[in-house]
Amino acid sequence: MARRPEYQAPPEIFYNESEAKKYSQNSRIIGIQSEMSERALELLALPEDAEGLFLLDIGCGSGLSGESISEQGHHWIGMDISAAMLEVAIDREVRGDLIMADMGDGVPFRAGTFDGAISISALQWLCNVDKSYHHPVKRLAKFFSGLYAALSRGSRAVFQFYPESGDQVDLITQQAMKAGFTGGLVIDYPNSAKAKKMFLVLFTGGQQRLPSALGTENEVNHAQFTKREKVRTRNSKNVKSRVEWIKEKKERRRKQGKEAKPDTKYTGRRRAGHGF
Amino acid sequence: MKLLTHNMLTSKAIKGVQTGFPLNIVVKKTKTVETEFSSEFIQRMLPKLDWPAFLKAAQTLGVGSQLPDSPPTETTDETVLRSIHHALVEVEVIEGELICPETERKFPISNGIPNMLLNEDEI
Ligand SMILES: C[S@@+](CC[C@H](N)C(=O)[O-])C[C@H]1O[C@@H](n2cnc3c(N)ncnc32)[C@H](O)[C@@H]1O
């Protein structure tokens, strides 16, 4: 197997003119990138009838992924660290607008700008230490918190990526959760060395069902991550609802001959003015 | 760089910068690329736009004269929407600069692409 690109040079060096050329001329690469982009857009689950949404393409490169967005009638901004890749995108006259930026420094847009984000084959680069001052955990944290802010509430971000190990997947998902996202991994064709593709699907609007993976028959093909404290459910035997708990506590006090306010329909209700 | 992008872009990634918006524009060269008009898209973007920033940027690029002083509401005729479309997504800054309103840090725009890369001491 070829050495992983991430081991060879920093992205702005690795994606030089000759590498960038492949992303406009090599039909095999173009085919793979486009196919993954379309799958990512499917996982983004944009409202069926919505045309003209505004999306972010992270690590947009020569704009192959962005073109899939344009084909579906949506608008996009692409950000990438490589000048050579962006030049190719300009030459190909992609419809999206482009900025040169390092996602590890954050996502430099106003809050709530985008209706969704995709990223194809770029996220694993953030785990690199390419400069002496690079700290992957910090860069991932900056990136995900910046992305979370730049997305409108209820929207999603979908990343196709090539993690080098399970530890790297954990590192990435942990930082995504810390930033406020929920979601998990969707692994298409998990049993095929060639066709296997990993997607990190992130939600801004609280826990949702993960979409199902392709190429899997009746097996567990995705891993949802949740914060521990959120897993507690009301219905489970040992956990009582807030109201039940308060009523029982009052009952105990009464039995002990102590004072307790009578139960009313307001018992255990949250008071106005308190967020929850 | 289209003004739509400019209206969303900030320099808040710089350490110590609070909002970093709106970035001031220095224009050296612009280009107009006709794009398909969609009233649906423009109307969808209207609530997201920072109107004063859009107006100022459009004036800097010399395409602000047709724009209303405040963002149009519900009953908007197509002429107004088309002038917004023109300024928002058809005119592009090809060469120039963006300037951080808080630190004066300059971000060059070349070949239509703003370079927002930061140095070690800025992050
Ligand atoms: C394999 S290419 C994919 C490009 C495009 N998404 C596609 O599907 O054709 C990965 C891209 O990620 C970009 N990239 C890597 N690290 C980055 C970073 N820290 N910030 C922004 N872009 C980055 C690279 O410059 C490169 O263009």
mmCIF file with all atom_site columns, C-alpha atoms in Angstrom, chain A residues 80 82-91 97-101, chain B residues 1-2 9 25-31 92-98 106-117:
data_model
loop_
_atom_site.group_PDB
_atom_site.id
_atom_site.type_symbol
_atom_site.label_atom_id
_atom_site.label_alt_id
_atom_site.label_comp_id
_atom_site.label_asym_id
_atom_site.label_entity_id
_atom_site.label_seq_id
_atom_site.pdbx_PDB_ins_code
_atom_site.Cartn_x
_atom_site.Cartn_y
_atom_site.Cartn_z
_atom_site.occupancy
_atom_site.B_iso_or_equiv
_atom_site.pdbx_formal_charge
_atom_site.auth_seq_id
_atom_site.auth_comp_id
_atom_site.auth_asym_id
_atom_site.auth_atom_id
_atom_site.pdbx_PDB_model_num
ATOM 1  C CA . ASP A 1 80  ? -8.932  24.993 1.430   1.00 0.00 ? 80  ASP A CA 1
ATOM 2  C CA . SER A 1 82  ? -3.717  24.651 -0.755  1.00 0.00 ? 82  SER A CA 1
ATOM 3  C CA . ALA A 1 83  ? -3.220  27.501 -3.226  1.00 0.00 ? 83  ALA A CA 1
ATOM 4  C CA . ALA A 1 84  ? -2.519  25.024 -6.043  1.00 0.00 ? 84  ALA A CA 1
ATOM 5  C CA . MET A 1 85  ? -5.787  23.151 -5.503  1.00 0.00 ? 85  MET A CA 1
ATOM 6  C CA . LEU A 1 86  ? -7.747  26.409 -5.376  1.00 0.00 ? 86  LEU A CA 1
ATOM 7  C CA . GLU A 1 87  ? -6.112  27.608 -8.593  1.00 0.00 ? 87  GLU A CA 1
ATOM 8  C CA . VAL A 1 88  ? -7.358  24.464 -10.323 1.00 0.00 ? 88  VAL A CA 1
ATOM 9  C CA . ALA A 1 89  ? -10.841 25.193 -8.984  1.00 0.00 ? 89  ALA A CA 1
ATOM 10 C CA . ILE A 1 90  ? -10.638 28.713 -10.476 1.00 0.00 ? 90  ILE A CA 1
ATOM 11 C CA . ASP A 1 91  ? -9.452  27.297 -13.817 1.00 0.00 ? 91  ASP A CA 1
ATOM 12 C CA . ASP A 1 97  ? -16.859 30.991 -4.086  1.00 0.00 ? 97  ASP A CA 1
ATOM 13 C CA . LEU A 1 98  ? -13.469 30.132 -2.602  1.00 0.00 ? 98  LEU A CA 1
ATOM 14 C CA . ILE A 1 99  ? -11.310 31.179 0.329   1.00 0.00 ? 99  ILE A CA 1
ATOM 15 C CA . MET A 1 100 ? -7.853  30.034 1.340   1.00 0.00 ? 100 MET A CA 1
ATOM 16 C CA . ALA A 1 101 ? -7.880  29.117 5.028   1.00 0.00 ? 101 ALA A CA 1
ATOM 17 C CA . MET B 2 1   ? -14.798 36.865 -3.898  1.00 0.00 ? 1   MET B CA 1
ATOM 18 C CA . LYS B 2 2   ? -18.487 37.592 -4.145  1.00 0.00 ? 2   LYS B CA 1
ATOM 19 C CA . LEU B 2 9   ? -16.565 36.229 6.285   1.00 0.00 ? 9   LEU B CA 1
ATOM 20 C CA . ILE B 2 25  ? -12.485 46.014 1.242   1.00 0.00 ? 25  ILE B CA 1
ATOM 21 C CA . VAL B 2 26  ? -9.767  47.520 -0.926  1.00 0.00 ? 26  VAL B CA 1
ATOM 22 C CA . VAL B 2 27  ? -10.633 46.915 -4.573  1.00 0.00 ? 27  VAL B CA 1
ATOM 23 C CA . LYS B 2 28  ? -8.023  46.743 -7.315  1.00 0.00 ? 28  LYS B CA 1
ATOM 24 C CA . LYS B 2 29  ? -9.862  44.691 -9.897  1.00 0.00 ? 29  LYS B CA 1
ATOM 25 C CA . THR B 2 30  ? -13.388 43.330 -10.244 1.00 0.00 ? 30  THR B CA 1
ATOM 26 C CA . LYS B 2 31  ? -15.134 41.046 -12.683 1.00 0.00 ? 31  LYS B CA 1
ATOM 27 C CA . GLU B 2 92  ? -16.503 39.588 -7.815  1.00 0.00 ? 92  GLU B CA 1
ATOM 28 C CA . VAL B 2 93  ? -13.397 41.132 -6.351  1.00 0.00 ? 93  VAL B CA 1
ATOM 29 C CA . ILE B 2 94  ? -10.499 39.583 -8.264  1.00 0.00 ? 94  ILE B CA 1
ATOM 30 C CA . GLU B 2 95  ? -7.578  41.565 -6.870  1.00 0.00 ? 95  GLU B CA 1
ATOM 31 C CA . GLY B 2 96  ? -7.561  43.574 -3.683  1.00 0.00 ? 96  GLY B CA 1
ATOM 32 C CA . GLU B 2 97  ? -7.458  43.311 0.077   1.00 0.00 ? 97  GLU B CA 1
ATOM 33 C CA . LEU B 2 98  ? -9.628  42.634 3.081   1.00 0.00 ? 98  LEU B CA 1
ATOM 34 C CA . LYS B 2 106 ? -4.544  42.792 5.732   1.00 0.00 ? 106 LYS B CA 1
ATOM 35 C CA . PHE B 2 107 ? -5.698  39.687 3.879   1.00 0.00 ? 107 PHE B CA 1
ATOM 36 C CA . PRO B 2 108 ? -4.726  39.762 0.202   1.00 0.00 ? 108 PRO B CA 1
ATOM 37 C CA . ILE B 2 109 ? -7.261  38.783 -2.462  1.00 0.00 ? 109 ILE B CA 1
ATOM 38 C CA . SER B 2 110 ? -5.601  37.390 -5.529  1.00 0.00 ? 110 SER B CA 1
ATOM 39 C CA . ASN B 2 111 ? -7.125  35.587 -8.493  1.00 0.00 ? 111 ASN B CA 1
ATOM 40 C CA . GLY B 2 112 ? -10.471 36.055 -6.723  1.00 0.00 ? 112 GLY B CA 1
ATOM 41 C CA . ILE B 2 113 ? -9.416  34.154 -3.596  1.00 0.00 ? 113 ILE B CA 1
ATOM 42 C CA . PRO B 2 114 ? -9.058  35.864 -0.211  1.00 0.00 ? 114 PRO B CA 1
ATOM 43 C CA . ASN B 2 115 ? -6.039  34.485 1.640   1.00 0.00 ? 115 ASN B CA 1
ATOM 44 C CA . MET B 2 116 ? -7.207  34.098 5.247   1.00 0.00 ? 116 MET B CA 1
ATOM 45 C CA . LEU B 2 117 ? -4.180  32.051 6.385   1.00 0.00 ? 117 LEU B CA 1
#
